[in-house]
Coordinates of C-alpha atoms in Angstrom, one line a residue:
X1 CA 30.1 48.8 20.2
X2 CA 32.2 49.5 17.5
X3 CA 29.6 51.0 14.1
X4 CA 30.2 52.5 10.9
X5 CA 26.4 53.6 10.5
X6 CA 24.7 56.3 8.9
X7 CA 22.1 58.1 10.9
X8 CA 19.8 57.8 8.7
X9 CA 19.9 54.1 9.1
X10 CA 20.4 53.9 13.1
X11 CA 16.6 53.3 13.8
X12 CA 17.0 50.3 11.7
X13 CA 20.2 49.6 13.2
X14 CA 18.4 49.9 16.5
X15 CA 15.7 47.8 15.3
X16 CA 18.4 44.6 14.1
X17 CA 19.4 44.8 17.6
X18 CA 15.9 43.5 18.8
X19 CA 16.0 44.8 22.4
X20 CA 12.5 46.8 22.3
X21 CA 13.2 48.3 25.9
X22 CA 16.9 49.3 25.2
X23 CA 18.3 52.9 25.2
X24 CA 21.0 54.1 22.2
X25 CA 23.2 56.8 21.4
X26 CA 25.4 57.2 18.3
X27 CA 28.9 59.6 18.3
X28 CA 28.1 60.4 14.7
X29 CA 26.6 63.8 13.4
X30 CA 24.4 64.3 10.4
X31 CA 25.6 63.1 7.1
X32 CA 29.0 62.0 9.3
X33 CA 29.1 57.8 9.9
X34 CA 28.9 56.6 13.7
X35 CA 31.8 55.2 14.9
X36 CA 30.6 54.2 18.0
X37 CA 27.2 53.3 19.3
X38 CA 26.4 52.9 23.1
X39 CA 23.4 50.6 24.5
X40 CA 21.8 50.7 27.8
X41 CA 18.4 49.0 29.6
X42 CA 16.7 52.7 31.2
X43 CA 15.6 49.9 33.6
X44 CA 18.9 49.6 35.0
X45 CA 20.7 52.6 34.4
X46 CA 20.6 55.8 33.4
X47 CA 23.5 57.2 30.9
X48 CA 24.0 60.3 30.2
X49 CA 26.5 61.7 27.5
X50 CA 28.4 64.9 28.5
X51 CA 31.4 64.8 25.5
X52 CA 31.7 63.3 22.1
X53 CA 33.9 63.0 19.4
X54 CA 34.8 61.1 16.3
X55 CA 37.0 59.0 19.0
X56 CA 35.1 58.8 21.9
X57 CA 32.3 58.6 24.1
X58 CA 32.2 59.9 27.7
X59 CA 29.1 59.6 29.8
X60 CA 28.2 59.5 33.4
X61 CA 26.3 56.1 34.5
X62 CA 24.4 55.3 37.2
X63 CA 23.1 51.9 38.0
X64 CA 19.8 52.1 39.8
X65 CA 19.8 48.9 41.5
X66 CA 23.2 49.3 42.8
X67 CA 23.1 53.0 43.2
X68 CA 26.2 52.9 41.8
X69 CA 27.7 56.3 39.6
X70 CA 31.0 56.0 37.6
X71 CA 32.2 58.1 34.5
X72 CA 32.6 55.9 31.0
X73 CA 35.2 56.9 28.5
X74 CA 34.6 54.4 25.5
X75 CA 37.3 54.8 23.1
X76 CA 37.9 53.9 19.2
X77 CA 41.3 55.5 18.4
X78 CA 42.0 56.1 14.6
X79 CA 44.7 54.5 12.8
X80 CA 47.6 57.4 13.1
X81 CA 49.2 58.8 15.9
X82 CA 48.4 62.4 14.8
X83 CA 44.9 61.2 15.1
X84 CA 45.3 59.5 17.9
X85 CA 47.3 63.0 19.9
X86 CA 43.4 63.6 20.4
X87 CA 42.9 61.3 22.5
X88 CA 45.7 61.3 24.8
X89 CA 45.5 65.4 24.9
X90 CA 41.7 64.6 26.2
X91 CA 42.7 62.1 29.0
X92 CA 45.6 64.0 30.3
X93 CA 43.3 67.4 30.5
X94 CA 40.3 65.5 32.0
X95 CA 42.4 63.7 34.5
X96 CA 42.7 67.0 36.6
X97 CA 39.1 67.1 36.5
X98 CA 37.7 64.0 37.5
X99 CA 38.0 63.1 41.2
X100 CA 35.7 60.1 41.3
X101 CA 35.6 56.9 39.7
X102 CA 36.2 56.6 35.7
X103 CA 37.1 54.0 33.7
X104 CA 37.3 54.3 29.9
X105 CA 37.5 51.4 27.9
X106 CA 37.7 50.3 24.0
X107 CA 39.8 50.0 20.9
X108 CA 42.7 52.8 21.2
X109 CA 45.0 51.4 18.5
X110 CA 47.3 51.3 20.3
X111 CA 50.0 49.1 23.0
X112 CA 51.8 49.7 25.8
X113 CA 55.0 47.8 25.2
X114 CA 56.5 45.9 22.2
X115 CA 55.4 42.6 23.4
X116 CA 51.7 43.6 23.0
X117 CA 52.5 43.1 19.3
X118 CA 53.5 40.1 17.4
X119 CA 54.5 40.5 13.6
X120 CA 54.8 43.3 11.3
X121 CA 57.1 45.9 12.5
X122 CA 59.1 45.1 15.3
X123 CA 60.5 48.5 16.0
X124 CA 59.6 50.2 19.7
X125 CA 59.9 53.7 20.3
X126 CA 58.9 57.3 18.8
X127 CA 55.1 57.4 18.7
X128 CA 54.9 54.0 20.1
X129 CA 55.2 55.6 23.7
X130 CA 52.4 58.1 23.6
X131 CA 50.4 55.7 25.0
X132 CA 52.1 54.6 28.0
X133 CA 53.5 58.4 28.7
X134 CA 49.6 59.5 28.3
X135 CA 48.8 57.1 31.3
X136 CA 51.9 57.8 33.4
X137 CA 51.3 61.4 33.1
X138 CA 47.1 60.7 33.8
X139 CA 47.9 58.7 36.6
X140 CA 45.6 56.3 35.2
X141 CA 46.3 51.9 35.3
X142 CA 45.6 49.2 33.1
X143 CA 42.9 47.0 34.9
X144 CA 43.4 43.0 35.4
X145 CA 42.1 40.7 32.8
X146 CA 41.7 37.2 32.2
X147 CA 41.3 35.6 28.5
X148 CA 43.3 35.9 25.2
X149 CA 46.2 38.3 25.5
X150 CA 45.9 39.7 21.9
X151 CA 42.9 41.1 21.4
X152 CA 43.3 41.8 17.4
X153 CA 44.1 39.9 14.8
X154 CA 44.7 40.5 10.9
X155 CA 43.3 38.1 9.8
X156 CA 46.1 36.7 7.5
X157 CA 48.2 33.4 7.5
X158 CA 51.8 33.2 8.4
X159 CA 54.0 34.5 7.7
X160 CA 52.1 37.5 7.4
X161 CA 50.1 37.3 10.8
X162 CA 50.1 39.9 13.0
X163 CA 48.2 39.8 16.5
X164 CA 48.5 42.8 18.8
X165 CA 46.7 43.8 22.3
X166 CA 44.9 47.2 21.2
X167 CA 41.8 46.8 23.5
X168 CA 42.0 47.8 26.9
X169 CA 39.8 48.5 30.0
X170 CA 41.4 51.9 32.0
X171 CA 40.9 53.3 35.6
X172 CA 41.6 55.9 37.9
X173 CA 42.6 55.6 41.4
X174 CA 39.5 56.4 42.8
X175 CA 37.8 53.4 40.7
X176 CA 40.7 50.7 41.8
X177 CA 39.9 52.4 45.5
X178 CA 36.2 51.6 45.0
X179 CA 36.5 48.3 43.3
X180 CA 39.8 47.0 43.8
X181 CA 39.4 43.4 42.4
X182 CA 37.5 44.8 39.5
X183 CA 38.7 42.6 36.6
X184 CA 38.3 42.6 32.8
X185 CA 37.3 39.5 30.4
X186 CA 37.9 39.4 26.8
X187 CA 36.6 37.0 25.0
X188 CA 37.9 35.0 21.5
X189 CA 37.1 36.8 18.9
X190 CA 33.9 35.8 16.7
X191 CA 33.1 37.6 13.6
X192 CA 34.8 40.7 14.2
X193 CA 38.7 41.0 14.1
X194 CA 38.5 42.1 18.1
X195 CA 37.5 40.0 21.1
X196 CA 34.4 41.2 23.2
X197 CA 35.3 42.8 26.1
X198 CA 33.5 42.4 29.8
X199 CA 34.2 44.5 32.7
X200 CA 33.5 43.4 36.3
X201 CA 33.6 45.4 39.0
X202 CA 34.1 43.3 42.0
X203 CA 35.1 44.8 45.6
X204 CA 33.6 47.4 47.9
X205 CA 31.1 49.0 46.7
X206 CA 31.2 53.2 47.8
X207 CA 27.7 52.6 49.5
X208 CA 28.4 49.3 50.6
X209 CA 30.2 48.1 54.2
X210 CA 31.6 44.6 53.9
X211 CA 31.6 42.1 56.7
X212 CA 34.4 42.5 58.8
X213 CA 37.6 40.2 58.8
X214 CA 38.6 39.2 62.1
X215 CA 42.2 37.6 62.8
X216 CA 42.4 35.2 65.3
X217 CA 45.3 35.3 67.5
X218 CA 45.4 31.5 68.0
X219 CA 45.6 30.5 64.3
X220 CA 49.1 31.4 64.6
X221 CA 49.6 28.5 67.4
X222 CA 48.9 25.7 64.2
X223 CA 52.9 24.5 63.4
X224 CA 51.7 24.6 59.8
X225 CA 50.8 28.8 60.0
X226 CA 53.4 29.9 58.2
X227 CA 54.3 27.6 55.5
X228 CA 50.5 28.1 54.6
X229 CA 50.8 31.2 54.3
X230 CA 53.7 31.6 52.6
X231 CA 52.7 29.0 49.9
X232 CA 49.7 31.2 49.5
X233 CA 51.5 34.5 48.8
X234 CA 53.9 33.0 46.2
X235 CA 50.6 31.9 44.1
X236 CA 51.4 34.1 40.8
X237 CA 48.9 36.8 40.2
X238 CA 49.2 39.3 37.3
X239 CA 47.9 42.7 37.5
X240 CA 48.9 45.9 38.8
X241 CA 50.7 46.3 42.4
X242 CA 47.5 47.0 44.1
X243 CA 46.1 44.6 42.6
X244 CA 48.2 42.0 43.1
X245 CA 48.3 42.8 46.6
X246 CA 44.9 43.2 47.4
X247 CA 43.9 39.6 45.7
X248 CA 46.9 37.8 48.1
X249 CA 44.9 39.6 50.9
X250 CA 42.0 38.2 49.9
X251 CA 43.2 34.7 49.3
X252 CA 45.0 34.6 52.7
X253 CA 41.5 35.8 54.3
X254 CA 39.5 33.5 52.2
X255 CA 42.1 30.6 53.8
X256 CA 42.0 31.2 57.1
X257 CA 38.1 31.3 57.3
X258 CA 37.4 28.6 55.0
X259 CA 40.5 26.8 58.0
X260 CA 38.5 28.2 61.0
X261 CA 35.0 27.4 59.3
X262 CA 36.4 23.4 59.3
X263 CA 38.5 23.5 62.8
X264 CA 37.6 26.0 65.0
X265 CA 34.1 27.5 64.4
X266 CA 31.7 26.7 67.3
X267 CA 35.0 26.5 69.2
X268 CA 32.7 25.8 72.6
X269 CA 31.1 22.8 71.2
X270 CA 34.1 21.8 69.4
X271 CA 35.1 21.4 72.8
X272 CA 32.7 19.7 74.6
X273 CA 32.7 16.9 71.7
X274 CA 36.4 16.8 72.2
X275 CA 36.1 16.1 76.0
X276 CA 33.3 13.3 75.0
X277 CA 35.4 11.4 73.0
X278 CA 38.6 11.3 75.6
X279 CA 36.4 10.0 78.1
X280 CA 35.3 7.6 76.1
X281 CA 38.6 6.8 74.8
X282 CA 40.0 6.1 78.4
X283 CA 37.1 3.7 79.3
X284 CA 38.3 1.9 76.4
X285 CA 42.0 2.1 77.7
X286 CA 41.1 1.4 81.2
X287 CA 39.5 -1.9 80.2
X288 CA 42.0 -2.9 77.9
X289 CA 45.1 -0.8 78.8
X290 CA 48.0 -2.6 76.8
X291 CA 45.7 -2.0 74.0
X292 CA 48.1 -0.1 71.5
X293 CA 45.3 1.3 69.2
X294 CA 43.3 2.0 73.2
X295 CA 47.0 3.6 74.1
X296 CA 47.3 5.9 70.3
X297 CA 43.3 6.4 70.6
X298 CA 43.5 8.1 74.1
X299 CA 46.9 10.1 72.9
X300 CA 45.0 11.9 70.0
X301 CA 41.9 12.8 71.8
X302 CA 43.8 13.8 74.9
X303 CA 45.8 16.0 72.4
X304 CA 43.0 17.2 70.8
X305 CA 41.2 18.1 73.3
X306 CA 43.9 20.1 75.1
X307 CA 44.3 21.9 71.2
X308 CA 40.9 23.3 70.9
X309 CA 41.0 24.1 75.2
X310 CA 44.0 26.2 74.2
X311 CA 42.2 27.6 71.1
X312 CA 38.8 28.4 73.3
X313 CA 40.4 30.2 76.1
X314 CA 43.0 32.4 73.1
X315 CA 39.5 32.9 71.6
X316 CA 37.6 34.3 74.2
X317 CA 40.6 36.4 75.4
X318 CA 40.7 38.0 72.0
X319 CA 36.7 38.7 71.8
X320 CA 36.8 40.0 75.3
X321 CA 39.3 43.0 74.9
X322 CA 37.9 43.7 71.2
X323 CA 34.8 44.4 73.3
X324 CA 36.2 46.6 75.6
X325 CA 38.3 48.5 73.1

C-alpha cells in the first residue's frame, strides 16, 4: 500500500485499518514520511523485511498453510529517472543473488514501451528504456494480467488526459518455473489515481506433485483430433512465451479429459452398454427388417459399438506397457 504517513501517526494509521490481528511495517524512518506500508495476517504468514529504502520494500514471505517461501520486492519509484537509477541499480545487483522465487510488484513510474502511455509527451527513447534494459539485463518478465490496461490516470478531461500502465507485477524464472500460470488482476481504479493490484499464483506448487496427465493413444483415431486441436491452439492468449505456451498446454489437456470424461471414461462399461443396445437394435430389425429407422438404428449402434471395442483394446494396450515400463 502506497502511504505518505508520519510515524508518529502509524499506530493510528494502523488503528483506521481495523484489522486487530494484522501485522505492519512502514519503509519510513523517524521524522521521514512512509511511502510504503506493508500488511500481513501472522496467522498466515510470516514476513520478514531484509532491505528498505525510500523506494522499496523487500522481504522474505512464507505462507504457513501452504508452506510456501517467495521473496517480495514492493516498489514505489519516484517521479525522475535519476531517482528512479536506484531502483534499477538494486534489481540488476540482486538478480545475481537470488536463485529462488521473487516477484516484486508496485508503482515504478514507469513503462515498458510507448504504447503503455496515452497523452502527454509522445516521445520514446533516452530514459524511457531504463526500464525495459533493467529487466532484459535482470532476466526478469512481466507477469500475465487480466483487467484495465492503464493502470494510472491523471485525472483530467480531454484533451489534457493522460492514462499510462506504471503498475506492474515482476518475476524471475524460478517463480514462472514454480507457478507458471501465475496471473495478475488489476482492478478499476476507486479513490486513488491507481487500480488495486491482485497477484495469483496458480500452478505447481514447489512442495506439491500434481496429478499426472495421461495421453491416450486412441484419441487420435476421432476424425475430428486434429481440427480440435488446432482450433484450440489458435485461441489468442497474451502473456509471455512461457506463458502462452504453458496455458495452450493446459487448455489442450483440460479438452481432451473433459472429451474422455464424456466418451470414453469407464471405457469397459461403455462397452458392454454399447453391445446391449445392438442386440436390441437387431431384434428390432429382425422383426421388422425393411424398417429404415430399424435399418439406420442397427448401423449406429453396430458402429458404435465397434468404436469404443477399438478404443477398449488401444486402451488397455497403452495401460499395459506403461505398467511394465
Amino acid at each position: 500500500m502506497e502511504t505518505k504517513v508520519l510515524s508518529e501517526n502509524q499506530k493510528s494509521v494502523e488503528r483506521g485499518l481495523k484489522l486487530p490481528h494484522w501485522s505492519y511495517m512502514f519503509n519510513g524512518n523517524d521524522g521521514v514520511a512512509s511511502r510504503m506500508m506493508v500488511g500481513w495476517d501472522p496467522r498466515d504468514c510470516h514476513v520478514l523485511c531484509v532491505d528498505r529504502d525510500h523506494q522499496w520494500m523487500t522481504c522474505h514471505i512464507r505462507f504457513l498453510r501452504q508452506d510456501i517461501t517467495l521473496t517480495v520486492t514492493f516498489v514505489y519509484g519516484l517521479h525522475t529517472a535519476a531517482e528512479r537509477q536506484r531502483i534499477w541499480d538494486y534489481i540488476n545487483l540482486h538478480s545475481n543473488l537470488i536463485t529462488h522465487a521473487w516477484l516484486l510488484m508496485g508503482d515504478f513510474n514507469a513503462t515498458l514501451k510507448a504504447s503503455d502511455s496515452v497523452g502527454g509527451d509522445p516521445s520514446w527513447g533516452g530514459c524511457k528504456l531504463d526500464f525495459g534494459n533493467c529487466l532484459a539485463q535482470a532476466q526478469l518478465f512481466s507477469l500475465p494480467y487480466k483487467g484495465p490496461r492503464f493502470t494510472w490516470h491523471n485525472g483530467q478531461d480531454s484533451p489534457n488526459t493522460i492514462v499510462k500502465k506504471l503498475d506492474w507485477a515482476i518475476s524471475n524464472q524460478a517463480l514462472i518455473t514454480a507457478w507458471p500460470l501465475s496471473l495478475v488482476k488489476f482492478n478499476p481504479r476507486s479513490i486513488s489515481d491507481h487500480s488495486a493490484m491482485i497477484l495469483h499464483l496458480h500452478g505447481n506448487q514447489a512442495n506439491a506433485i500434481p496429478p499426472r496427465f495421461k495421453f491416450l493413444n486412441l484419441w487420435t483415431d476421432q476424425e475430428d483430433f486434429l481440427s480440435r486441436i488446432s482450433n484450440l491452439w489458435q485461441q489468442p492468449v497474451h502473456g509471455n512465451a512461457l506463458f502462452r505456451l504453458t496455458s495452450k498446454l493446459q487448455m489442450v489437456k483440460a479438452h481432451l479429459s473433459n472429451w474422455h470424461r464424456h466418451h470414453r471414461s469407464d471405457i469397459s462399461g461403455r462397452v458392454i452398454k454399447a453391445k446391449v443396445i445392438w442386440e436390441r437394435a437387431q431384434r428390432v430389425l429382425d422383426d421388422n427388417p425393411l424398417s429404415n429407422s430399424g435399418i439406420f438404428a442397427e448401423r449406429l449402434a453396430a458402429k458404435n459399438y465397434q468404436e469404443l471395442i477399438r478404443d477398449e483394446e488401444a486402451f488397455y494396450k497403452q495401460k499395459s506397457r506403461i505398467q511394465c515400463s
